[in-house]
Coordinates of C-alpha atoms and ligand atoms in Angstrom, one line a residue:
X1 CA 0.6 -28.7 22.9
X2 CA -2.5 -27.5 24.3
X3 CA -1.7 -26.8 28.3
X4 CA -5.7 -26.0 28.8
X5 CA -6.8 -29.9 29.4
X6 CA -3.9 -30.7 31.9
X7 CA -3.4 -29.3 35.4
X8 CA -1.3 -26.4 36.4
X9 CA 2.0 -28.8 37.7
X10 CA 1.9 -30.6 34.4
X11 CA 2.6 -27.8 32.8
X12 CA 5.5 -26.6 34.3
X13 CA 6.7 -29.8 33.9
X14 CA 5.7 -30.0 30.0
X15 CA 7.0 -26.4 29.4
X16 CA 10.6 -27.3 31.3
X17 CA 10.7 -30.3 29.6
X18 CA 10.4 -28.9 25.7
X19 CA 12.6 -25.8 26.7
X20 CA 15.5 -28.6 27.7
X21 CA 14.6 -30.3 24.8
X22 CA 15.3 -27.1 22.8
X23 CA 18.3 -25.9 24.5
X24 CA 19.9 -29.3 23.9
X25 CA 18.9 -29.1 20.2
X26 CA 19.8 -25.2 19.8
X27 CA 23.7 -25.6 18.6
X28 CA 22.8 -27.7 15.7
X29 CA 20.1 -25.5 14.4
X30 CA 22.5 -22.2 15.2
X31 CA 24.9 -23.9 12.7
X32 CA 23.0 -24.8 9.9
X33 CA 23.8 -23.1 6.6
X34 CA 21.9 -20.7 4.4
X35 CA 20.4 -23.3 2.3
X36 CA 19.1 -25.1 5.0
X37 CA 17.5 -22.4 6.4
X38 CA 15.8 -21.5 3.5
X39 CA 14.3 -25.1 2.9
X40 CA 12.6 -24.5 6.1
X41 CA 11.6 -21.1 5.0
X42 CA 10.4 -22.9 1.8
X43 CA 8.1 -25.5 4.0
X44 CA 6.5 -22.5 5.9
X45 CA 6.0 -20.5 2.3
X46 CA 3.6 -23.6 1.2
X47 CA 2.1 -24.9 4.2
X48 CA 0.4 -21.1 4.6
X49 CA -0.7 -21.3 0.7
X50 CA -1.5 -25.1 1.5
X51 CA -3.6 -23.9 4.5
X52 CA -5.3 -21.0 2.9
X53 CA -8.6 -22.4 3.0
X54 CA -8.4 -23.2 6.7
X55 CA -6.8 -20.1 7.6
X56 CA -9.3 -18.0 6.4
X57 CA -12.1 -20.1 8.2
X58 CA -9.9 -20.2 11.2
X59 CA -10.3 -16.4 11.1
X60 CA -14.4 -16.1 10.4
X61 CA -14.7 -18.5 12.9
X62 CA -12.7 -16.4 15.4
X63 CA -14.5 -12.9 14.9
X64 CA -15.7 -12.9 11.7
X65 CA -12.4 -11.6 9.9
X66 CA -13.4 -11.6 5.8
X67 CA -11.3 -13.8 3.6
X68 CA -10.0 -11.5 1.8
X69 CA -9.0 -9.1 4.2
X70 CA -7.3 -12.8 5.9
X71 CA -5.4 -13.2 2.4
X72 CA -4.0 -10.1 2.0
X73 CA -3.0 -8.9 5.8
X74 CA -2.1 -12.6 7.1
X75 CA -1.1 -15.0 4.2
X76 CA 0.5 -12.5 1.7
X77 CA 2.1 -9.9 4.3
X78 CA 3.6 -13.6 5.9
X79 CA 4.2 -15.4 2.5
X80 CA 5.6 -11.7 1.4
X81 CA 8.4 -11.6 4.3
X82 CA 9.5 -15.3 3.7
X83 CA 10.2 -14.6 -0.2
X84 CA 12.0 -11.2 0.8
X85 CA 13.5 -13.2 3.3
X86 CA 14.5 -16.2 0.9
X87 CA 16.2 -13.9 -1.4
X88 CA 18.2 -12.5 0.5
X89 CA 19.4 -14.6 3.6
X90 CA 22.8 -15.5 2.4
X91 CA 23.7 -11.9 1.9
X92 CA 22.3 -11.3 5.6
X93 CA 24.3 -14.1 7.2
X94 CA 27.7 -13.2 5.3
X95 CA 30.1 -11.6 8.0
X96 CA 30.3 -8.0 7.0
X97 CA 34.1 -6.7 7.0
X98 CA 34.1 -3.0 8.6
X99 CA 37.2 -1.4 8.7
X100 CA 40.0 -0.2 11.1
X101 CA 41.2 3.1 12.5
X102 CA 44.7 4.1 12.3
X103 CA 46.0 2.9 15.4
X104 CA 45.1 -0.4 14.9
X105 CA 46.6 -0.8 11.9
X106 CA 47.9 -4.4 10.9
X107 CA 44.4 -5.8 12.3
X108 CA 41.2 -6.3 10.7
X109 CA 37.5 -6.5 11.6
X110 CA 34.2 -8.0 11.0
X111 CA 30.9 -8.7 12.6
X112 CA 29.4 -11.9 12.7
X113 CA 25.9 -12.4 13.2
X114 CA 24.6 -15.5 15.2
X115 CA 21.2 -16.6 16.5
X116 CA 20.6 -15.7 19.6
X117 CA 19.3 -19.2 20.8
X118 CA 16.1 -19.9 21.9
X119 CA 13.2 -17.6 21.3
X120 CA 9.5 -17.4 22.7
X121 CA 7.6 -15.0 20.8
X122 CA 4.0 -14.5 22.6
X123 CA 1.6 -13.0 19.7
X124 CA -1.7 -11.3 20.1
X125 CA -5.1 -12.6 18.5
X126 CA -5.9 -9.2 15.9
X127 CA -3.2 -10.6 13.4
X128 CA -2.8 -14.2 14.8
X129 CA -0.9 -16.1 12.3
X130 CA 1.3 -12.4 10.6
X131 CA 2.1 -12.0 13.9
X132 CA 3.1 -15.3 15.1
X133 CA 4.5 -16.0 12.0
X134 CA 6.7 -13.3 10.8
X135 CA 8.7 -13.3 14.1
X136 CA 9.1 -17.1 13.7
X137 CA 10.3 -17.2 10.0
X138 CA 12.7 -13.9 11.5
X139 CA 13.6 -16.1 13.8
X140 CA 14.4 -19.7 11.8
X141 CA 16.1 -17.2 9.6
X142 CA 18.9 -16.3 12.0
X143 CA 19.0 -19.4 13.2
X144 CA 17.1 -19.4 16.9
X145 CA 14.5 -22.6 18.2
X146 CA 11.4 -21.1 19.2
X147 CA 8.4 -21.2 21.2
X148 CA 5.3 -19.6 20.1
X149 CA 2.5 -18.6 22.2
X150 CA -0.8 -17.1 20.3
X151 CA -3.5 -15.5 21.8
X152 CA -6.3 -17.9 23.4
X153 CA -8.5 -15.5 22.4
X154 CA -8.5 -16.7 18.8
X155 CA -8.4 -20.8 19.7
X156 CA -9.5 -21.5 16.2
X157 CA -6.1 -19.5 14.9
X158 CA -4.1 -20.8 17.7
X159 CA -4.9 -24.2 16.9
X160 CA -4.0 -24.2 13.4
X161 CA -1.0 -22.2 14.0
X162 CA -0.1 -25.4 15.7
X163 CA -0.8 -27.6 13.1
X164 CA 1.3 -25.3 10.8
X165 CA 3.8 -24.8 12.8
X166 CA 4.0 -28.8 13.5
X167 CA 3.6 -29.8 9.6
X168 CA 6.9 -27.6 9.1
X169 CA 9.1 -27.6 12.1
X170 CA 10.3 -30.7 14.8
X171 CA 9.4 -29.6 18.0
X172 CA 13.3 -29.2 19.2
X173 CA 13.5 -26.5 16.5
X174 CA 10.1 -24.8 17.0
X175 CA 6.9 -25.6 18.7
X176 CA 3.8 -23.7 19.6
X177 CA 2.1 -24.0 23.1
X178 CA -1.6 -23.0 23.5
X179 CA -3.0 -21.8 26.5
X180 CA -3.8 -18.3 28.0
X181 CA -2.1 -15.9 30.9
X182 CA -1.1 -18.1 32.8
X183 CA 0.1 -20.6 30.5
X184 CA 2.3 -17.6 29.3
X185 CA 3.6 -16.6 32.9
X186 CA 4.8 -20.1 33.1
X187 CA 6.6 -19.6 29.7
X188 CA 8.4 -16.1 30.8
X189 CA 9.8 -18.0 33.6
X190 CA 11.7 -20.4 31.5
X191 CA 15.5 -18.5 30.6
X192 CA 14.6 -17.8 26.8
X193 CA 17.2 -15.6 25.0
X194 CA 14.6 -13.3 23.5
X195 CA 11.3 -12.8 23.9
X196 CA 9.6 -10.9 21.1
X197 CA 6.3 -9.8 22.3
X198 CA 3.1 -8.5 20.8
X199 CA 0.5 -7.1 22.6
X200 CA -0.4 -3.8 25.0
X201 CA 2.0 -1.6 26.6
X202 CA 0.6 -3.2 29.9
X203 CA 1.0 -6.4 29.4
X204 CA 4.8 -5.6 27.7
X205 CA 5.7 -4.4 31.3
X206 CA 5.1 -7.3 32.6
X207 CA 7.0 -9.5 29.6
X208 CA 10.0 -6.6 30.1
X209 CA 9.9 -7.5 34.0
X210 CA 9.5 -10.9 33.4
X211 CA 12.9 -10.7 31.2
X212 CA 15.2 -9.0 33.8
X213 CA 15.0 -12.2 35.5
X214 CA 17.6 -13.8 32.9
X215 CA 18.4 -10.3 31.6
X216 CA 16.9 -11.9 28.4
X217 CA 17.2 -9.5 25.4
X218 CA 12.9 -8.5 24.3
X219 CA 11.6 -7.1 21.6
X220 CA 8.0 -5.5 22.7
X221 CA 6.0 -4.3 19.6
X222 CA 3.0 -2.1 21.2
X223 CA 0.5 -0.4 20.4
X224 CA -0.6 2.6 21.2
X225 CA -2.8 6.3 20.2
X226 CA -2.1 6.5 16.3
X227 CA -3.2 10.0 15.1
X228 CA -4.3 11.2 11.9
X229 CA -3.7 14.8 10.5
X230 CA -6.0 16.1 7.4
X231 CA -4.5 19.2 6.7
X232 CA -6.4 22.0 4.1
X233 CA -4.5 20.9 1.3
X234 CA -5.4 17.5 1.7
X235 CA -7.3 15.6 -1.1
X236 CA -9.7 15.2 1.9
X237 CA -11.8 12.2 -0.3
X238 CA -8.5 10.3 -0.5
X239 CA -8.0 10.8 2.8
X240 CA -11.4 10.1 3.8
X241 CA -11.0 6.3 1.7
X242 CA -8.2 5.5 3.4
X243 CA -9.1 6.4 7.2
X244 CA -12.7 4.7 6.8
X245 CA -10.8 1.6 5.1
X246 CA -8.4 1.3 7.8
X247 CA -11.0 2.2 10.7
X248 CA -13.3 -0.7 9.4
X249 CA -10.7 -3.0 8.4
X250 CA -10.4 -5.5 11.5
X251 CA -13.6 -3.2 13.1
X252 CA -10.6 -0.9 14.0
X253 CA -8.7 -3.4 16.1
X254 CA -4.7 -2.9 14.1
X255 CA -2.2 -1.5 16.5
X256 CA -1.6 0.7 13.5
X257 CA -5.3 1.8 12.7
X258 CA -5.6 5.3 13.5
X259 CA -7.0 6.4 16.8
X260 CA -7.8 9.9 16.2
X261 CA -8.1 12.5 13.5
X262 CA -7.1 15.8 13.7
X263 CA -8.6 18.2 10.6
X264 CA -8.0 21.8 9.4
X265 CA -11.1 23.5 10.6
X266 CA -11.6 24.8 6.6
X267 CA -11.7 20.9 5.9
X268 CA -13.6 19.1 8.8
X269 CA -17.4 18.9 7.1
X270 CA -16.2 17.9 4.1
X271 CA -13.8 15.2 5.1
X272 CA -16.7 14.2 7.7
X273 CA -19.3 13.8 4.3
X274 CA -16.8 12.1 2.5
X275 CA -15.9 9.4 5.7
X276 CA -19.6 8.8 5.6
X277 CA -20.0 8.2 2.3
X278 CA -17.1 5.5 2.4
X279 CA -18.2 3.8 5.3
X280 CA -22.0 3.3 3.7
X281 CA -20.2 2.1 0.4
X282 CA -17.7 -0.3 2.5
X283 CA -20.1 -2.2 4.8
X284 CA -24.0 -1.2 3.5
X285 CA -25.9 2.3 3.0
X286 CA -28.2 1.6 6.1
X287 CA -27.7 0.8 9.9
X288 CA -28.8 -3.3 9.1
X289 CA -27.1 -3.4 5.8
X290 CA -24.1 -2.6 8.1
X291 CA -24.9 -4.9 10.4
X292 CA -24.6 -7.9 8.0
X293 CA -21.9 -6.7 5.7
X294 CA -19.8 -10.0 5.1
X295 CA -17.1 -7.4 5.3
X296 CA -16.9 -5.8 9.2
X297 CA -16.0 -7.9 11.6
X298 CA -16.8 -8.6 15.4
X299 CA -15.0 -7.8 18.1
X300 CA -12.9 -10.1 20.1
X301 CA -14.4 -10.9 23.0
X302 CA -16.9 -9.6 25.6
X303 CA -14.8 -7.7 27.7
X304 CA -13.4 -5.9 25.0
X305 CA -16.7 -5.1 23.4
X306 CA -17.8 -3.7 26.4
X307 CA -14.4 -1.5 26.8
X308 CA -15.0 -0.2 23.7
X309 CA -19.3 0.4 24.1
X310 CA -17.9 2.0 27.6
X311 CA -15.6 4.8 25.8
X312 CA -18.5 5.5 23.4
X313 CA -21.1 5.7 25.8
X314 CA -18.9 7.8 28.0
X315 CA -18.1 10.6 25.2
X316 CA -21.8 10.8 24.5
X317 CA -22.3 11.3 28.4
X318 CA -19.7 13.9 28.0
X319 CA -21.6 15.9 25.4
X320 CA -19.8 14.5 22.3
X321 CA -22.1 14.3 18.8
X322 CA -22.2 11.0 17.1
X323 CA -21.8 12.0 13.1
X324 CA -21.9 8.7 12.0
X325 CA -23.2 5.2 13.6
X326 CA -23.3 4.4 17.1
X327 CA -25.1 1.4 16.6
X328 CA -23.9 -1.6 18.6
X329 CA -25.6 -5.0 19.4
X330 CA -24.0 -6.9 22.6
X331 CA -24.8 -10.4 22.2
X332 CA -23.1 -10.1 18.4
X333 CA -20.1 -8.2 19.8
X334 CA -21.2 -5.6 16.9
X335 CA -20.1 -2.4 16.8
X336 CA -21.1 0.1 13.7
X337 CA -17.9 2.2 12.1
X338 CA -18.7 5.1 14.4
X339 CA -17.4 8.9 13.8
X340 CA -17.5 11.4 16.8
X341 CA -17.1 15.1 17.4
X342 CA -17.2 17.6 19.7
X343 CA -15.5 15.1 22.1
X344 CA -14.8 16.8 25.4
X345 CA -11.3 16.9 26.9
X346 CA -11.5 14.3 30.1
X347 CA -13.4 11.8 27.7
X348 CA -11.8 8.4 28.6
X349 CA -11.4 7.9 24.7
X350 CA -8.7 10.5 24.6
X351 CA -6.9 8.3 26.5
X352 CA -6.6 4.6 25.9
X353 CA -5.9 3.3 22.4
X354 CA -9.2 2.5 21.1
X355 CA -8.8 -0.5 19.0
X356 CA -12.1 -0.4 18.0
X357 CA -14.6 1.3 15.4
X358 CA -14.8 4.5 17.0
X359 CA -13.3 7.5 15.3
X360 CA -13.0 10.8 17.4
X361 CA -12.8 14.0 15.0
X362 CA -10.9 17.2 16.4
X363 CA -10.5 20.2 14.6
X364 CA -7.2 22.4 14.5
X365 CA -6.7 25.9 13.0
X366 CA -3.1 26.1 12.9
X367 CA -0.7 23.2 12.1
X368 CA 1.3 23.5 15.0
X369 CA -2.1 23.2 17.2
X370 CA -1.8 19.3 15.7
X371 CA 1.7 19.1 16.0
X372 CA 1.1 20.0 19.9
X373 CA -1.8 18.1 20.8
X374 CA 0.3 14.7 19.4
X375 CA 3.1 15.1 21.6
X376 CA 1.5 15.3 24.4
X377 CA 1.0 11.8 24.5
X378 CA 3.3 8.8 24.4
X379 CA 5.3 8.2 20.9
X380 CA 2.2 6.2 19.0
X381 CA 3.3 3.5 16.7
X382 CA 1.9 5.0 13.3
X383 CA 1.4 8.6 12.5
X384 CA -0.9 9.4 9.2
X385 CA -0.6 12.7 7.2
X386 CA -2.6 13.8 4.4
X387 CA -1.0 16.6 3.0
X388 CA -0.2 18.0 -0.3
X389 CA 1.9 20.3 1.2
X390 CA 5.7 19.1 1.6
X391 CA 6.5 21.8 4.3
X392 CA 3.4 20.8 6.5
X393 CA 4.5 16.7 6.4
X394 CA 8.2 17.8 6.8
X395 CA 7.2 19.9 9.4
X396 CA 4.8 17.0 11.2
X397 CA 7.7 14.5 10.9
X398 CA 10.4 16.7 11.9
X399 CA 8.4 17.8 15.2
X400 CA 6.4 14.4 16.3
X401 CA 8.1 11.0 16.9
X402 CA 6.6 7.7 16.3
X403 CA 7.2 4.4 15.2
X404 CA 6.8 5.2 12.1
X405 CA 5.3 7.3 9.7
X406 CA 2.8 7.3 6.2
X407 CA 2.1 10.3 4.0
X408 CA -1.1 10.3 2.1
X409 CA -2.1 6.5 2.7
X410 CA -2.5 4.2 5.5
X411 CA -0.3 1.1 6.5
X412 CA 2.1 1.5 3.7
X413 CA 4.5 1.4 6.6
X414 CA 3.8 -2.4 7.3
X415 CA 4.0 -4.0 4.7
X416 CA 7.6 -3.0 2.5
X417 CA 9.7 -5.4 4.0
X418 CA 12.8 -3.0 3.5
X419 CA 11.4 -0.6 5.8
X420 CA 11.8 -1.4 9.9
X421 CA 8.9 -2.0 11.8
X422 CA 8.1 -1.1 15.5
X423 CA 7.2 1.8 17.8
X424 CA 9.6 3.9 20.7
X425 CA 9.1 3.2 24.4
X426 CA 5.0 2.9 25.0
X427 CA 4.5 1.9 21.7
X428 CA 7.7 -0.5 21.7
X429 CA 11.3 -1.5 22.1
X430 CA 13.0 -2.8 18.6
X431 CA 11.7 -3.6 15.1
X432 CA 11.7 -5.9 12.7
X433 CA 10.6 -6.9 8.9
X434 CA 12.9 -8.0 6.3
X435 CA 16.5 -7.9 7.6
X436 CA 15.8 -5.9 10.6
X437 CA 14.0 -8.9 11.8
X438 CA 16.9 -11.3 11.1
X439 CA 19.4 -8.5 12.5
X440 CA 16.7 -8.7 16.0
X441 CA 17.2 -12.3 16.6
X442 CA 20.6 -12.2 15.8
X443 CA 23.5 -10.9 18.4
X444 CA 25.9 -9.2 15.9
X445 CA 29.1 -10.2 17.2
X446 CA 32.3 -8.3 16.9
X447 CA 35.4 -9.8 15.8
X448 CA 38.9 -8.5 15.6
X449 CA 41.7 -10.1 13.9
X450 CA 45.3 -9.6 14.0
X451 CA 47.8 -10.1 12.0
X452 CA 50.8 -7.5 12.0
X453 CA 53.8 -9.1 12.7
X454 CA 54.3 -5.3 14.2
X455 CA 51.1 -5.0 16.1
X456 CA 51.0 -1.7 17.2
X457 CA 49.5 -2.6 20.4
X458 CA 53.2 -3.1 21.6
X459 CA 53.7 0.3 22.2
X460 CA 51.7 0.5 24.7
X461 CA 52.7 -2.5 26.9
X462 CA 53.7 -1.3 30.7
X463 CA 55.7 0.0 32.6
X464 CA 54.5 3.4 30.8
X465 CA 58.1 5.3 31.2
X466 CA 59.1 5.7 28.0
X467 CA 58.7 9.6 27.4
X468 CA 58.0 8.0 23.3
X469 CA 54.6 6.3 24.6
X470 CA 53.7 9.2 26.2
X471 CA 54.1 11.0 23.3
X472 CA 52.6 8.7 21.5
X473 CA 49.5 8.2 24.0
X474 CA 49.0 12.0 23.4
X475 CA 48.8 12.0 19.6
X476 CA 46.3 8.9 20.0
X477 CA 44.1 11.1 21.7
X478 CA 44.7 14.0 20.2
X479 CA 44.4 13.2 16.2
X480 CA 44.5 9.1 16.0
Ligands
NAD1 P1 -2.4 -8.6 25.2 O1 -1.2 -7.8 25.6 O2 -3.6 -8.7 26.1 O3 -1.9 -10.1 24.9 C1 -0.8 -10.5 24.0 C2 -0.3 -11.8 24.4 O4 0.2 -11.7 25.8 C3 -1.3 -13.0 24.4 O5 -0.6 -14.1 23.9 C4 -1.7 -13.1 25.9 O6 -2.0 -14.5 26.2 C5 -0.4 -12.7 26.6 N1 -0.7 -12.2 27.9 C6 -1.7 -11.4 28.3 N2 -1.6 -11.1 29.6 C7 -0.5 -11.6 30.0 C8 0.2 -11.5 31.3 N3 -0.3 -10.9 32.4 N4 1.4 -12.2 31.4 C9 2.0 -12.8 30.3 N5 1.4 -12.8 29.1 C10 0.2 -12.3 29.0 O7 -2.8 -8.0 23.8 P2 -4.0 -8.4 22.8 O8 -5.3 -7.9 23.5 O9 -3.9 -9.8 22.4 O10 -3.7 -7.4 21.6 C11 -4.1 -6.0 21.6 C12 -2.9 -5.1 21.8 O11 -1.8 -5.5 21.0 C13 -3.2 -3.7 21.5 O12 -2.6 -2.8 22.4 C14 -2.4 -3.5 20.1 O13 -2.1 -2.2 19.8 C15 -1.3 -4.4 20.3 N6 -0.7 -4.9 19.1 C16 0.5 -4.5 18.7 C17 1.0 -4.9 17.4 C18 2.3 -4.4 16.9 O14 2.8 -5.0 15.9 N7 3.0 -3.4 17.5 C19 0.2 -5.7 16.6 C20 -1.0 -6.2 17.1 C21 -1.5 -5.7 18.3

């Protein structure tokens, strides 16, 4: 459905209309069995392989994202999560027995885990069809209907996300609708069980306040400053690969790039050298060969361009050194990998999150200087540390918090599906991946059974005279 061509009351009307359809539709999908799920899991495994091709152009065509980086971070990270998902999804749906305390002896217990209903998962454009299509194949997997909304700043994505989405799925079960903010407002007012958002802290505010409404569960995966520490026993080139890779990767716009480096003083120049060195041998050795890499990509739009020019040009205004790049070209939305020291406290790029090429260098002498300088911001969604030294990693994990964390690489943390993904309050409210995303759009539901012809529970039945129950209520709360 694409809300853009028809007026504002039509919508409403067409939103209402496919969220009735779903809620009328959402008991016989909640009750279908493991294998049934799967065959749709199946569908959605090769309709991304059969789509590949169109995918991939869907993504040049929408800021110039390179193929391969498109196969690897969008088809195999989603094709990835289905398989993990596929092999295990009767396992997840089992009941799982837990047991029971003394007291309640005679009963027993289980949880049961059901879909929650109907979903609307509202995706941003940076990862369009991972992020859209994780949460949905999460979501068929627990059994939910679902609304997708993507980003209408990647149309070309958003439309074949659609197409996707509509080869695999009737539109009871899951359907995507296009449109942009407002399209999305109209959305948030419908009484969805979940909403599983991805996007900025801002706009995850307004999705959190939009969900009070119904008191409609959320999960909000944010984004966020992500910080890097090179410590002096770093292999500072390894280092160096990685933080270029994932700087350039996207042109720096992942919610889990990192924002920020923080170096051992001993190690700064040299990890500065060897960050150059990787960014020349990524994308070109000079300024034009840069330029025209097949390799970097644009950023999104206008507006963001000129968010991210703006906290470039105001660190330079503040006195900050540009080590590396600088080089940007408006009407291309081209910004050059870009390294920066000697950034002045008050510079507006120590506080937003980036998301962009720029990559602000500060120095620490002792570790604890680091340690410091991270919490005083909001828990950030990654934290990268390249150490050889276990104490100095313990120590950095044991005295931070974040979403989550990656030792001597970048993004590791993404892509195991066994591993839970999302951030803590600004940088988000739940997680999923592998199970944890079936467990998120599932309500895990308590049961109790009994079936003592003696329940003990008789003891306790009023009038409370008997001086036994009151014995008895004082060795339940003493030792039972
Ligand atoms: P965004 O918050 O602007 O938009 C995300 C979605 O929300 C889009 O579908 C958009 O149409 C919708 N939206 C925007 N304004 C809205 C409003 N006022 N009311 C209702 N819906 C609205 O985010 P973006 O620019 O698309 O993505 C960038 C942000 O997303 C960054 O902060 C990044 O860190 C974060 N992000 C997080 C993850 C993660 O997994 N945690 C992944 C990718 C991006």
């Amino acid at each position: 459905m694409n809300l853009d061509t028809i007026s504002a009351e039509s919508w409403h009307t067409t939103i209402k209309t496919l969220f009735e359809r779903q809620r009328r539709h959402r008991e016989v999908v909640a009750r279908t069995t493991a294998r049934e799920r799967k065959a749709k899991l199946r569908a959605l495994h090769s309709a991304l392989l059969r789509y590949r091709k169109a995918i991939q152009e869907a993504m040049w065509a929408d800021f110039r994202k390179p193929p391969l980086e498109t196969d690897i971070t969008e088809i195999a990270a989603t094709t990835g999560e289905i398989r993990h998902a596929l092999r295990h999804l009767s396992a997840w749906m089992a009941p799982r027995r837990v047991g029971v305390r003394l007291p309640l002896i005679g009963s027993s217990a289980w949880i049961h885990y059901e879909p929650k209903g109907i979903c609307l998962i509202l995706s941003p454009w940076n990862y369009p069809f991972n992020l859209s299509l994780i949460p949905l194949a999460s979501a068929i997997a627990a059994g939910n209907c679902a609304i997708i909304k993507p980003s209408e700043h990647a149309p070309h994505s958003a439309c074949l996300i659609k197409e996707i989405v509509n080869a695999c799925f009737a539109e009871e079960e899951a359907a995507v609708v296009e449109g942009d903010v407002e399209v999305a407002q109209v959305l948030l007012e419908q009484p969805f069980d979940h909403i599983f958002f991805t996007g900025s802290p801002a706009v995850g505010k307004i999705v959190m306040a939009a969900a009070a409404k119904h008191l409609s569960s959320v999960t909000l995966e944010l984004g966020g400053k992500s910080p890097v520490v090179v410590d002096e026993s770093a292999d500072v080139e390894r280092a160096a690969s990685r933080i270029a890779w994932m700087k350039g990767m996207n042109a720096g716009q992942i919610c889990i790039a990192p924002d920020y480096v923080l170096v051992h003083e001993s190690v700064q120049e040299a990890l500065i050298e060897h960050l150059e060195s990787y960014f020349k041998r990524y994308y070109g050795a000079t300024p034009e060969a840069r330029q025209q890499s097949p390799d970097y990509p644009r950023l999104i739009h206008d507006r963001h361009f000129s968010f991210v020019k703006g906290l470039l040009d105001d660190a330079v205004q503040r006195g900050a050194t540009v080590r590396f790049g600088g080089r940007s070209v408006a009407e291309e939305r081209y910004i050059e990998p870009t390294i920066l020291t000697s950034v002045p406290d008050g510079a507006a790029i120590w506080d937003a999150e980036i998301f962009g090429p720029l990559l602000p260098i500060r120095p620490y002498r002792l570790l604890q200087e680091a340690i410091d300088y991270i919490n005083t911001y909001p828990k950030p969604l990654a934290l990268y540390v390249f150490s050889k030294k276990r104490e100095h990693w313990q120590r950095v994990l044991n005295e931070t918090r974040s979403g989550g964390m990656c030792i001597n690489e970048c993004g590791l943390q993404f892509f195991n599906p066994n591993l839970p993904f999302g951030g803590q309050n600004h940088s988000g409210i739940g997680r999923y991946h592998g199970e944890w995303g079936f467990l998120e759009f599932s309500h895990a539901r308590a049961v109790a059974r009994q079936h003592s012809p003696w329940p003990t529970t008789t003891l306790f039945l009023p009038p409370y005279r008997s001086a036994f129950v009151k014995y008895a209520a004082g060795w339940l709360a003493r030792w039972l």
